XYZ file of C-alpha atoms in Angstrom:
579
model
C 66.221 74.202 -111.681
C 62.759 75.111 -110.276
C 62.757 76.684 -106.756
C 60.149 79.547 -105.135
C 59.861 83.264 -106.756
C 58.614 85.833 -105.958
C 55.997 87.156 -108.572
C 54.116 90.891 -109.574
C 50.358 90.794 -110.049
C 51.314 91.277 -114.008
C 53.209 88.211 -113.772
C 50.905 86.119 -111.804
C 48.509 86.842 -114.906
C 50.560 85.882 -117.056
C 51.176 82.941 -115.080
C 47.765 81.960 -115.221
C 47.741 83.122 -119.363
C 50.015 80.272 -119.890
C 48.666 77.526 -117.270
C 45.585 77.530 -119.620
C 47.015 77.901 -122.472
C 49.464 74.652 -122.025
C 46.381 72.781 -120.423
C 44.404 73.621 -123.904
C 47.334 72.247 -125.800
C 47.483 69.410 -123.802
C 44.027 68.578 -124.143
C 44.034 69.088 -128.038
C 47.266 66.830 -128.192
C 44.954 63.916 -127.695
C 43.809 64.430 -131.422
C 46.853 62.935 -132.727
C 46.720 59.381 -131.260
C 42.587 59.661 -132.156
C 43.474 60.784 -135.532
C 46.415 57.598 -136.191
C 43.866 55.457 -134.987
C 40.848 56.319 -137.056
C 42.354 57.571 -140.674
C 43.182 53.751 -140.656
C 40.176 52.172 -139.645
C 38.275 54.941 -142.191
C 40.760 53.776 -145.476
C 39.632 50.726 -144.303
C 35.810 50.934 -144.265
C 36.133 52.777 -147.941
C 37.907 50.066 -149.071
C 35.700 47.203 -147.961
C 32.663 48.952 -149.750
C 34.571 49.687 -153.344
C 36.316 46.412 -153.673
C 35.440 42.962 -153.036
C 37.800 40.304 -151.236
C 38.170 39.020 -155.045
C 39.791 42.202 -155.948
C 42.109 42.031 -153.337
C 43.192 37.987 -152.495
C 43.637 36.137 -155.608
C 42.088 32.732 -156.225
C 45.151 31.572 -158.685
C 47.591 29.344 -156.317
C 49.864 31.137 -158.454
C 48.788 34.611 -158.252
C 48.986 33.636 -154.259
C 51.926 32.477 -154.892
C 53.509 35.944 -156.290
C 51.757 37.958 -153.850
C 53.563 35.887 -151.515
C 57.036 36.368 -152.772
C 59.053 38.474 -150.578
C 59.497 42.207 -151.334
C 62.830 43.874 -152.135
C 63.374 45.546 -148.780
C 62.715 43.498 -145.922
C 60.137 45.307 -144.522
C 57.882 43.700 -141.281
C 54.601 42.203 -142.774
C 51.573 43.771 -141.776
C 50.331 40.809 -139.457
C 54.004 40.735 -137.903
C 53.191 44.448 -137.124
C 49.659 43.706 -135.661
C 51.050 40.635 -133.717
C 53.798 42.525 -132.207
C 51.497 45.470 -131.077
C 48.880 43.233 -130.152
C 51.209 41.168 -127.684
C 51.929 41.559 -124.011
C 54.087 43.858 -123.190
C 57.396 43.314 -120.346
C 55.720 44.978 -118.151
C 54.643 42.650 -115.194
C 52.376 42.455 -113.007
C 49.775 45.378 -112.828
C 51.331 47.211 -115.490
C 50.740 44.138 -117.962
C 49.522 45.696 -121.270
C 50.259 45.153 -124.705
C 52.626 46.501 -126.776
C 50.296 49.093 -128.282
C 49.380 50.404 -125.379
C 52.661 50.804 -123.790
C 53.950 52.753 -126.757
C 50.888 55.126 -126.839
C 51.353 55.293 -122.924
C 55.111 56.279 -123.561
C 54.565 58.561 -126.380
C 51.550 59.798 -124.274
C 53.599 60.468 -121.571
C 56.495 62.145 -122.445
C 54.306 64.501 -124.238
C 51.983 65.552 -121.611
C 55.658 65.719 -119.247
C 56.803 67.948 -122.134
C 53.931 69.724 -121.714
C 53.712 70.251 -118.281
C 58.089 71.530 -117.925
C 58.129 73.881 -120.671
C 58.066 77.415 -120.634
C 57.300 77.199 -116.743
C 61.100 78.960 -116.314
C 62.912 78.579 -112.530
C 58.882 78.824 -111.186
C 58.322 76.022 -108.758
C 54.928 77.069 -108.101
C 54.122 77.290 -112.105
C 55.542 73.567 -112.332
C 53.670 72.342 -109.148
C 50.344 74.106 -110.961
C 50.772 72.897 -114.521
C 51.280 69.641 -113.542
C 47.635 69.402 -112.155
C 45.858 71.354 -115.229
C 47.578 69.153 -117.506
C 46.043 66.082 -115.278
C 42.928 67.429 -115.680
C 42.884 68.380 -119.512
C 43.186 64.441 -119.877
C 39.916 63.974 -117.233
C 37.071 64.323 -120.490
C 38.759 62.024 -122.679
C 39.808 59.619 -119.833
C 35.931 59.006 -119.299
C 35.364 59.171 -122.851
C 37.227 55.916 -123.328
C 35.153 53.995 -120.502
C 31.463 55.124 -122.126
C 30.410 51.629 -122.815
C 27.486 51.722 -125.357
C 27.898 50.888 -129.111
C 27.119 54.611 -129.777
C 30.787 55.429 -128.149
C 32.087 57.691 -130.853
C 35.708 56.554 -130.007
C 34.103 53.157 -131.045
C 32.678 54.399 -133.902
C 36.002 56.137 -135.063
C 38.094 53.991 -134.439
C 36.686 50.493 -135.235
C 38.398 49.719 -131.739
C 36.601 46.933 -129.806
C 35.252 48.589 -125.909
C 37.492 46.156 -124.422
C 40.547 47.566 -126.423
C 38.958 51.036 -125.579
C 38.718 49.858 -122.073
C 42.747 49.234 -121.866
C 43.784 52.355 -123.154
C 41.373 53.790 -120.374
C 43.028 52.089 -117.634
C 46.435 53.371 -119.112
C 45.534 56.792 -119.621
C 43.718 56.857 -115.856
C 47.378 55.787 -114.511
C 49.242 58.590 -116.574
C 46.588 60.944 -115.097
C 46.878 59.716 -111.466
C 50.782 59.734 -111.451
C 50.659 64.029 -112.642
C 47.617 64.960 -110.067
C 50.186 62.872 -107.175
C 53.434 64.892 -108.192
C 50.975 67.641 -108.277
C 50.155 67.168 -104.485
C 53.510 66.337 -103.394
C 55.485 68.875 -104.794
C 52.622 71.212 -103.233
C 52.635 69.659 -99.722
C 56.726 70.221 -100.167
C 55.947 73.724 -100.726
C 54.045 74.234 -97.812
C 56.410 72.395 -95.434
C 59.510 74.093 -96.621
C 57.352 77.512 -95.951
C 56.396 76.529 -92.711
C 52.194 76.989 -93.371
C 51.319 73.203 -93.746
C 49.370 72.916 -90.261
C 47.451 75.983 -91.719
C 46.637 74.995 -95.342
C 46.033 71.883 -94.697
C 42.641 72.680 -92.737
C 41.412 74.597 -95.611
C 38.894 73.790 -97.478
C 40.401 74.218 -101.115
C 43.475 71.703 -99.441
C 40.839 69.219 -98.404
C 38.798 69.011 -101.189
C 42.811 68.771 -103.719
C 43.924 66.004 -101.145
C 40.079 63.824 -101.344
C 40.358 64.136 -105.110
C 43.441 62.611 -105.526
C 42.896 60.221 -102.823
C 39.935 58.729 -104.682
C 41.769 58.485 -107.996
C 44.268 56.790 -106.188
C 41.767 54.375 -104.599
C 40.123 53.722 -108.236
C 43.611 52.562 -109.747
C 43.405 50.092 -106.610
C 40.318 49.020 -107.353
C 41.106 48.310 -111.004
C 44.072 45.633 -110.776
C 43.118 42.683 -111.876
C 43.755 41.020 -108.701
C 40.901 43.136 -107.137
C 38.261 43.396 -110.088
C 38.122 39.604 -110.353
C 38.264 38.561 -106.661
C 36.062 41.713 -105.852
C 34.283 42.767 -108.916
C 31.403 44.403 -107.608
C 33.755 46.801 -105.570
C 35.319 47.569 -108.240
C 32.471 48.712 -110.326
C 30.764 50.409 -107.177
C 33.718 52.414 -105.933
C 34.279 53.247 -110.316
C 30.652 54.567 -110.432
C 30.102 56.590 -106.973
C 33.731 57.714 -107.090
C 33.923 58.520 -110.942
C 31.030 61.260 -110.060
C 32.503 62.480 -106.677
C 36.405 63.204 -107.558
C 34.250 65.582 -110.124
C 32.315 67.304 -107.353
C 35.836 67.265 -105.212
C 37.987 69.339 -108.023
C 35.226 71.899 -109.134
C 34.875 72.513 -104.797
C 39.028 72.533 -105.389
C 39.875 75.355 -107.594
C 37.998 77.139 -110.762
C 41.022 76.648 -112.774
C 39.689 73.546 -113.489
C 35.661 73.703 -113.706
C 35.812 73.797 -117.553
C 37.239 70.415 -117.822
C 35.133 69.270 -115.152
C 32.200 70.353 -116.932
C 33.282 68.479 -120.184
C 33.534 65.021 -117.937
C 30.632 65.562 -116.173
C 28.832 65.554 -119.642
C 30.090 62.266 -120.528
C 29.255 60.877 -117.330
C 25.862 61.554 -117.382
C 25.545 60.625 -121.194
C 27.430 57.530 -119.627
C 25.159 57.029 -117.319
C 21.884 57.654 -120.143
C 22.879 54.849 -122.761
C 23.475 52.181 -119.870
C 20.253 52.832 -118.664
C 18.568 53.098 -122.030
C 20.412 49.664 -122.914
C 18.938 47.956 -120.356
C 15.853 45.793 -120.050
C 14.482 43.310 -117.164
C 13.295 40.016 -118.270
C 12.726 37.045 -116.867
C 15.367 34.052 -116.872
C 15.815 30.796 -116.336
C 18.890 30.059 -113.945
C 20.662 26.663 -114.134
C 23.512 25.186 -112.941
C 25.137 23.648 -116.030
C 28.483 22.464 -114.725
C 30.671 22.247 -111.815
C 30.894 25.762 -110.723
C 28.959 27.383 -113.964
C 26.006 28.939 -113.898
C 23.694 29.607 -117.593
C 20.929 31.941 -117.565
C 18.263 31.537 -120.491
C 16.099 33.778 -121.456
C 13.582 33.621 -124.413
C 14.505 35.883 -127.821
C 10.580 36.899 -127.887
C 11.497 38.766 -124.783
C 13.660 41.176 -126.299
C 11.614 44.996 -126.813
C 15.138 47.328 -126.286
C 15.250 49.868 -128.578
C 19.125 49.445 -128.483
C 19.423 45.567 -127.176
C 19.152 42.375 -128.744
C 15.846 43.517 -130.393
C 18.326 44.292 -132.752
C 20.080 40.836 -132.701
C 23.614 40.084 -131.654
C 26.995 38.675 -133.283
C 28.763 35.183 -132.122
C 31.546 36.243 -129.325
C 29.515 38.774 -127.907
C 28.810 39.209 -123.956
C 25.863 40.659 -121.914
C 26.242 42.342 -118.256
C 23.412 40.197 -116.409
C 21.969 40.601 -112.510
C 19.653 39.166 -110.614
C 16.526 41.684 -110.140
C 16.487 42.715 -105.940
C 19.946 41.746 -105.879
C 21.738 43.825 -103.378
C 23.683 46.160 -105.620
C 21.977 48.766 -107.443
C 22.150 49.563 -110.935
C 25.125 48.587 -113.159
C 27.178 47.905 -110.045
C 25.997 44.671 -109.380
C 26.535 43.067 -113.206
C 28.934 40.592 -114.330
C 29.724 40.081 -118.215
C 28.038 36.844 -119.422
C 29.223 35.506 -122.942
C 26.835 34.869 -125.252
C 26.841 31.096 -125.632
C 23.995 31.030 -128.360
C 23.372 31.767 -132.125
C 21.081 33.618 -133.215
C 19.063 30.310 -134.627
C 18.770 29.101 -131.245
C 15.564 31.211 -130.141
C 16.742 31.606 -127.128
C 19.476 33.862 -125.441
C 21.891 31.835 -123.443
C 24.656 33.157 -121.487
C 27.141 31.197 -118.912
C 30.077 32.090 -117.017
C 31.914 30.430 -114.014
C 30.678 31.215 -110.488
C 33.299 33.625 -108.771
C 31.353 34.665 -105.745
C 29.225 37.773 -105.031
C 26.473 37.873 -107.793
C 27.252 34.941 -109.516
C 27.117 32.686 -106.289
C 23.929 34.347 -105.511
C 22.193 33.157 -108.873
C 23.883 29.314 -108.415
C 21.647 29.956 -105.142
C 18.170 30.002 -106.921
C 19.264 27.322 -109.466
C 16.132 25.915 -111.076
C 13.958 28.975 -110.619
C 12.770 31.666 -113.158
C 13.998 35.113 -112.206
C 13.679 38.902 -113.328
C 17.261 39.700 -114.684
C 18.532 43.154 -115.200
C 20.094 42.656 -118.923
C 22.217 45.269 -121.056
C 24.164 44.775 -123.912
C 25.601 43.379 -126.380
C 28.964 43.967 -126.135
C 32.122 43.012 -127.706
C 33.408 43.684 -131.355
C 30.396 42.498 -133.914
C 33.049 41.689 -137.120
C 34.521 38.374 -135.961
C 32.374 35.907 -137.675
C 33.420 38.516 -140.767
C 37.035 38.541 -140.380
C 36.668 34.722 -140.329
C 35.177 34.322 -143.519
C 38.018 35.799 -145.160
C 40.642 33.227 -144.352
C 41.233 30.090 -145.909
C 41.862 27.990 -142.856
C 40.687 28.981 -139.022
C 41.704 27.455 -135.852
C 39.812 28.085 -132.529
C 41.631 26.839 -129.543
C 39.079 27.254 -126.193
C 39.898 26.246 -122.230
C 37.335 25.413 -120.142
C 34.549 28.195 -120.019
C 36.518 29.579 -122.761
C 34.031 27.714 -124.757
C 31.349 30.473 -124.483
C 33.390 32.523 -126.890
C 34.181 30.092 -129.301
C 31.826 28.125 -129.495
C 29.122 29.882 -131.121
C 31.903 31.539 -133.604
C 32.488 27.757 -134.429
C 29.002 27.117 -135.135
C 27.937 29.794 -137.391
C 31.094 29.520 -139.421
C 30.285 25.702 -140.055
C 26.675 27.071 -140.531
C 27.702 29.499 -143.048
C 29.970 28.114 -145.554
C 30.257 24.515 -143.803
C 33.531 22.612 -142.681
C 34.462 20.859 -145.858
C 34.140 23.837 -147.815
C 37.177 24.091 -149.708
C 37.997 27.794 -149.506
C 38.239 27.300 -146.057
C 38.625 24.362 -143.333
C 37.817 24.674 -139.582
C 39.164 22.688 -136.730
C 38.771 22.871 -133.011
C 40.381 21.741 -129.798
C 38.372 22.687 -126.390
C 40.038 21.351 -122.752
C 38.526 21.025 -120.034
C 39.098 19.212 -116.493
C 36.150 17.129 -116.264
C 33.921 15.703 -119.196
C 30.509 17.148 -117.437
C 32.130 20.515 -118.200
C 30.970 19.686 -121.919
C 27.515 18.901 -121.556
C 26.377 22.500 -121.362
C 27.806 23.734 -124.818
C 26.071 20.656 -126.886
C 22.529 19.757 -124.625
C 19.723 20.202 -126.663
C 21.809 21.152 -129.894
C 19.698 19.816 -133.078
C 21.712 17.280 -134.988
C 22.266 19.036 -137.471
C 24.535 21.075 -135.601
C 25.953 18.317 -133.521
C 26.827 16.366 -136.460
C 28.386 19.762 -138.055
C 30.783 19.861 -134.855
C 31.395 16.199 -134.745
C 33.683 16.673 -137.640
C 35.718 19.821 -136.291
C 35.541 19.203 -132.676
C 38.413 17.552 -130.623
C 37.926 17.591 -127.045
C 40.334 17.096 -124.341
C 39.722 15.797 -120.893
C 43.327 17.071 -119.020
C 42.251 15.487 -115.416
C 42.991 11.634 -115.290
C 39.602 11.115 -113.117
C 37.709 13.630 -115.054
C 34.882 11.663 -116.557
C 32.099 10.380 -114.249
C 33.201 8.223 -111.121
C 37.395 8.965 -112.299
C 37.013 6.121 -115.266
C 39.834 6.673 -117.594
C 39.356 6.119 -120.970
C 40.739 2.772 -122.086
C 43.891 2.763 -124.429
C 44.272 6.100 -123.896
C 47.221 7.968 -122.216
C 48.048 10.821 -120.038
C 50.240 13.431 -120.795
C 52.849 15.236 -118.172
C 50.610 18.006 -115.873
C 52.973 20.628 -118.340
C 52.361 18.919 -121.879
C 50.705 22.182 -123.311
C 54.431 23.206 -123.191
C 56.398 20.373 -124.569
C 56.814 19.078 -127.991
C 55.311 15.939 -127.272
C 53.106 13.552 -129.042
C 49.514 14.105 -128.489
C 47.530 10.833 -127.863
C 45.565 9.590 -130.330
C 41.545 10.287 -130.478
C 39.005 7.592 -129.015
C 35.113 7.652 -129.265
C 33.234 8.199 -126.565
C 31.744 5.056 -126.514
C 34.467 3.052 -125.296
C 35.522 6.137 -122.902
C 32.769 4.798 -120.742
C 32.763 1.436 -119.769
C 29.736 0.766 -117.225
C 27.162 3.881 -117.189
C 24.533 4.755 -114.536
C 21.796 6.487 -115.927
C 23.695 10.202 -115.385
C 26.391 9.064 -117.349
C 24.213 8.065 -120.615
C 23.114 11.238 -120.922
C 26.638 12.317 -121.391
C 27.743 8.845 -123.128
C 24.863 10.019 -125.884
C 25.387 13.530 -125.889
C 29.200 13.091 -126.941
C 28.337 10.011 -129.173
C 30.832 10.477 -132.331
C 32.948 13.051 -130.914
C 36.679 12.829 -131.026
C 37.814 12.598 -127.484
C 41.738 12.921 -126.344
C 43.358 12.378 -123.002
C 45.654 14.981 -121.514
C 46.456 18.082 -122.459
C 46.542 19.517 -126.454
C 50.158 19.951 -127.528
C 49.331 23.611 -128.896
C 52.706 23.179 -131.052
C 51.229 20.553 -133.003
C 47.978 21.831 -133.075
C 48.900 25.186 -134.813
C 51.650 23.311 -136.893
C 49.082 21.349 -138.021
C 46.854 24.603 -139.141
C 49.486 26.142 -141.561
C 51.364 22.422 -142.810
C 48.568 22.618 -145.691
C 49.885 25.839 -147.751
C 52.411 28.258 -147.203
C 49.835 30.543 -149.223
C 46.727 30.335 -147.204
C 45.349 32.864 -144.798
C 45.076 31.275 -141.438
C 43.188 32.434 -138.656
C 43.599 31.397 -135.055
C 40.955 32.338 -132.313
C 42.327 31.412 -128.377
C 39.759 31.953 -125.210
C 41.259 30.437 -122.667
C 43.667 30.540 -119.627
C 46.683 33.298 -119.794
C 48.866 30.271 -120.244
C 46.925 29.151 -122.852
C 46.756 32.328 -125.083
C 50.755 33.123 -124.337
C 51.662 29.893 -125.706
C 49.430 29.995 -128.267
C 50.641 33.636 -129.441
C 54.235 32.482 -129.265
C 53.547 29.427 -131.623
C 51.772 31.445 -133.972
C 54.099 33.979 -133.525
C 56.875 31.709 -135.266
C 54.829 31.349 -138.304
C 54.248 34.902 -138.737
C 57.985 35.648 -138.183
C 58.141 33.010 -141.426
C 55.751 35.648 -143.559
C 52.661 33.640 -143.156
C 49.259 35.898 -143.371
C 47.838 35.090 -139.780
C 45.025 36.707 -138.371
C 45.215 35.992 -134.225
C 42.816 36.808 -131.569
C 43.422 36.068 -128.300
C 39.763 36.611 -125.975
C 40.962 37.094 -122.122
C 37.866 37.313 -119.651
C 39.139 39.792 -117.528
C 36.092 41.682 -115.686
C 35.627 44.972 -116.069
């Protein structure tokens, strides 16, 4: 058991020998999860470029059929695998992660605990000191994993998406935060039980410990999800300022711990570089496209970034957007914006729901053309790719959700076209009111309205949600809870007769969603994915949610059962989540 020694200068050093050396090692041991993660995505990469999806998924049924059969030991599948890392994990609440990262976080842990006991011997003080170096070993690659540019080399490694990137961040800042707070306490302890804490705690080196953790502490505040999305520009703010000022607070701390100070301050500052290099102001169009959603448009020609969409962008991609003069400086006052718009289009369109702060202020100058501070694009670039090698794909979208989807939708059918037979597309998008679909198809050419007529099912879930509360006639309402039951969904009904008498605001919509398959209630999202893998137990199905929580959850457990079954599944479940 640790408790206070007395120590000779010659032991002191050699204290301090092995407090670096363990805060080296700890450092370095961040190799091995960096090294499991990118020898995969490497074999990967040298496979795509020396054989082609011919070589690797048969086009006999029967070949499919045998490379379906099950092997001799029953091993998990390598999309039960990816589904079981890739769901939430038990954790509630804050701690909500998937099951990846709560494994790394454990591993991750115990290690850097392991790390921080051993070889310390009966030495409280050694303890209470390790435990801080070994926090701050972690500080380099802890910003590392929040650089948001696609020039991260953790992105570039890995093949991991920022977002994905962005989680492990959050983890690893937690892990961090919980060693710098035993560091404090069990050094406060120390000076209580030796009667010098009214002293020490005026000094300078104290202060300067206690403000450093005190902002780290304040930071994991900031970042529940509670906080970022009801006050997101706090969140980013406090992330920014206090992200360079903890750094300023340890090196004014001790020395012990300048060198890894040093190494985050360089990635801040190259943080701080590529955001500002990625970013452009144009001007936009600002409309209000729905109740409580806001689009911004601005015009492709616009686009001179040397690292922007110059260089074009990839469907299910998001841009941080701000109004020019808008309070908040720099990248503090930005909110992600999904890309709503192919790259056809000529135009850039982004939309997202209005949550307050920056987003109300841009619903206030509806109808005007503004200067917009634009970076980006963000979000992984391969979807549209991973698409085209399944045989069937399913997108799912709720509400705004649409932003993600949709476009994916659209340049799959534009690519190899919905009746293709190597692979089939279908599509179910809810939303409360049926204004809320007006933004996603206005002033699509027919071509591509036609090509989404025959995918497309839309639900209205609100009784009254299609101008002046007419409900469509002959069709039904499910229970408010029918996304959860195995019930019967109601059968589709043209728009034309969901409109009885129109004004003149209603024929707009009335033509708009002329053709379209249009459902009352809620989608029964067991049916829905039954439905996507009743054709062949031998095709590779792909199913893309963006949506509410509840949505994506019940969504991954119904997929989940056909995966459990040996099905080849690829899921993705999009969560906006800001930050």
């Amino acid at each position: 058991m640790w408790h206070f020694v007395d120590l000779t200068d010659a032991e002191k050093h050699q204290r301090r020998q092995t407090l670096d050396h363990y805060a080296l090692l700890a450092q370095a041991s961040l190799l091995i999860p960096l090294l499991l993660l990118t020898i995969p995505n490497l074999a990967s990469r040298l496979r795509t470029r020396t054989r082609s999806r011919s070589d690797t998924r048969p086009s006999s049924p029967y070949l499919k059929h045998a490379s379906t059969r099950p092997p001799v030991l029953p091993l998990p599948t390598t999309p039960q695998i990816t589904h079981f890392l890739s769901s939430p994990s038990p954790l509630p609440g804050p701690l909500r992660s998937t099951n990846a990262t709560l494994l790394l976080s454990l591993l991750h842990s115990l290690s850097l605990l392991y790390l921080s006991t051993t070889a310390t011997g009966p030495d409280y003080l050694h303890l209470t000191k390790r435990l801080a170096l070994v926090a701050a070993s972690q500080l380099p690659f802890l910003y590392l994993l929040s650089l948001k540019t696609p020039w991260s080399p953790l992105v570039l490694l890995t093949g991991l998406s920022w977002e994905s990137l962005n989680e492990a961040h959050r983890a690893l800042g937690r892990i961090v935060s919980f060693l710098f707070l035993g560091h404090t306490v069990l050094y406060l302890n120390f000076f209580v039980r030796v009667g010098v804490l009214g002293k020490r705690i005026r000094d300078w080196d104290v202060v300067w410990g206690l403000l450093a953790v005190g902002m780290y502490l304040g930071m994991g505040a900031t970042a529940l999800r509670a906080v970022r999305e009801r006050w997101y520009a706090l969140f980013v703010g406090v992330h920014v300022v206090v992200a360079a000022g903890v750094l300023g607070a340890m090196w004014a701390h001790v020395s012990h711990v300048r060198v890894f100070v040093y190494e985050a301050g360089v990635v801040w500052v190259a943080h701080g570089l590529a955001r500002w290099s990625g970013t452009e102001r144009l001007k936009g169009r600002v409309r209000e496209v729905g109740k409580e959603l806001v689009e911004v448009v601005v015009e492709r020609e616009q686009w001179q970034g040397r690292w922007g969409l110059g260089h074009g962008w990839r469907p299910g991609q998001h841009l941080y957007l701000a109004m020019d003069g808008g309070g908040w400086p720099g990248a503090v006052g930005r909110n992600p914006f999904s890309i709503s718009s192919v790259q056809e289009d000529g135009e850039v369109r982004c939309v997202m729901k209005v949550m307050g702060g920056n987003t109300r202020k841009l619903l206030a100058v509806r109808g005007e053309e503004k200067t917009m501070r634009v970076e980006g694009p963000y979000g992984r670039s391969d979807h549209l790719q991973e698409l085209l090698g399944c045989d069937r794909v399913l997108f799912i979208a709720g509400g705004v959700g649409a932003t993600f989807v949709l476009p994916l939708l659209r340049a799959l059918i534009k690519d190899g076209g919905a009746a293709s037979p190597a692979r089939r597309i279908s599509a179910i998008w809810a939303v409360k009111e049926m204004d809320d679909v007006l933004w996603a198809l206005k002033g699509l050419e027919s071509g591509n309205l036609e090509g989404l007529k025959e995918v497309l099912t839309v639900h209205c879930t609100s009784a009254d949600g299609h101008p002046h509360s007419r409900r469509a006639r002959g069709a039904e309402s499910h229970p408010p809870n029918d996304a959860d039951e195995d019930t019967q969904s109601t059968e589709g009904i043209e728009m034309q007769s969901l409109l009885a008498t129109q004004t003149k605001d209603e024929n707009e919509l009335s033509d708009t969603l002329h053709g379209f398959t249009i459902q009352q209630g809620r989608p029964n999202l067991r049916e829905v994915v039954d439905g996507a893998f009743s054709h062949s137990n031998v095709e590779k199905v792909a199913v893309y949610v963006c949506g509410p929580g509840g949505m994506g959850d019940r969504a991954r457990i119904e997929v989940g059962s056909h995966i459990a079954r040996g099905r080849d599944v690829v899921f993705w479940h999009e969560e906006f989540g800001l930050g």
